[in-house]
């Protein structure tokens, strides 16, 4: 029995702690019943102290026989894992050799320490999900490995091919984590696209105002560095984005205002002159028509005795037709004699 216990402890120390599910269960048991287990062991040792020599001998024999077997097994497992990793396309894309601990608890500690030092705002659930993902994806494993390094400031950590992911981890308190790294890329790109589509940076006077409104609207924690990483990354994805420029916007607005006022002034002058010209033309035509009608009426009265009603009606229609033709010919010309000077 003691031999099995010793073998079990050795197995957990070499293999079990590297399995996320097993390590998490053991940690939960340790938190919930650590003191009880400790006192139970003390009680068992005190009761069975008379059998100590025999039990210690059995435990020692189990240790001597079991450790070599377990060590050989671990070496074979490590060699197979390394061969599999080197042949994996995702690992080849990383273009860097790295060796991260296989212990679940140690990976959790690395993440927790980095999270606290550089203020990533990750909660325990998110840390666990990233650790679990690191056993499925070499890219996630590389992210945890880079967290073992020392950085003077967080901007040094951003310097990576995965700067888009690191900006996401730092700026989004509520985030989605996928064990598939390409799916994670799609998640981040979708979140960035939503923000920059709803709040285009070019609509703001400054970067600071864009960041402030983005954080207020989406409950994010962007700073200037993480915001610009998002901005540049989405430009590479085809989004047409403009950097806020207060001076450019001010000059552009002033130029537009002056141009609009000039156009309105010229248009008003042209319109007024056309109206005056039309009024002058209509007044002249009406005076000519009235004079002609008076003459026609006098002529008709003189010829009333010799002209029939039908002849008189034809005469009036012919005169109206002549006046319409003259009016149409006049409309074909330039109504505004001063328009050319305005355009010049």
mmCIF file with all atom_site columns, C-alpha atoms in Angstrom, residues 8 10 42 57 78-79 88 168 181 239 255 263 285 312 317 321 334 343:
data_model
loop_
_atom_site.group_PDB
_atom_site.id
_atom_site.type_symbol
_atom_site.label_atom_id
_atom_site.label_alt_id
_atom_site.label_comp_id
_atom_site.label_asym_id
_atom_site.label_entity_id
_atom_site.label_seq_id
_atom_site.pdbx_PDB_ins_code
_atom_site.Cartn_x
_atom_site.Cartn_y
_atom_site.Cartn_z
_atom_site.occupancy
_atom_site.B_iso_or_equiv
_atom_site.pdbx_formal_charge
_atom_site.auth_seq_id
_atom_site.auth_comp_id
_atom_site.auth_asym_id
_atom_site.auth_atom_id
_atom_site.pdbx_PDB_model_num
ATOM 1  C CA . UNK A 1 8   ? 1.425   7.852  -6.977  1.00 0.00 ? 8   UNK A CA 1
ATOM 2  C CA . UNK A 1 10  ? 6.158   10.337 -7.848  1.00 0.00 ? 10  UNK A CA 1
ATOM 3  C CA . UNK A 1 42  ? 0.182   12.930 11.383  1.00 0.00 ? 42  UNK A CA 1
ATOM 4  C CA . UNK A 1 57  ? 11.917  -0.269 3.728   1.00 0.00 ? 57  UNK A CA 1
ATOM 5  C CA . UNK A 1 78  ? 9.804   14.722 -23.792 1.00 0.00 ? 78  UNK A CA 1
ATOM 6  C CA . UNK A 1 79  ? 11.608  13.537 -26.951 1.00 0.00 ? 79  UNK A CA 1
ATOM 7  C CA . UNK A 1 88  ? 4.081   21.430 -36.437 1.00 0.00 ? 88  UNK A CA 1
ATOM 8  C CA . UNK A 1 168 ? -6.324  43.150 -26.896 1.00 0.00 ? 168 UNK A CA 1
ATOM 9  C CA . UNK A 1 181 ? -5.024  30.833 -32.516 1.00 0.00 ? 181 UNK A CA 1
ATOM 10 C CA . UNK A 1 239 ? -9.730  49.458 -43.283 1.00 0.00 ? 239 UNK A CA 1
ATOM 11 C CA . UNK A 1 255 ? -11.290 77.096 -46.182 1.00 0.00 ? 255 UNK A CA 1
ATOM 12 C CA . UNK A 1 263 ? -20.159 80.872 -53.711 1.00 0.00 ? 263 UNK A CA 1
ATOM 13 C CA . UNK A 1 285 ? -42.800 93.157 -73.978 1.00 0.00 ? 285 UNK A CA 1
ATOM 14 C CA . UNK A 1 312 ? -60.815 89.661 -87.144 1.00 0.00 ? 312 UNK A CA 1
ATOM 15 C CA . UNK A 1 317 ? -54.241 84.875 -83.542 1.00 0.00 ? 317 UNK A CA 1
ATOM 16 C CA . UNK A 1 321 ? -48.170 83.891 -82.711 1.00 0.00 ? 321 UNK A CA 1
ATOM 17 C CA . UNK A 1 334 ? -28.046 85.823 -72.425 1.00 0.00 ? 334 UNK A CA 1
ATOM 18 C CA . UNK A 1 343 ? -17.635 84.554 -64.150 1.00 0.00 ? 343 UNK A CA 1
#
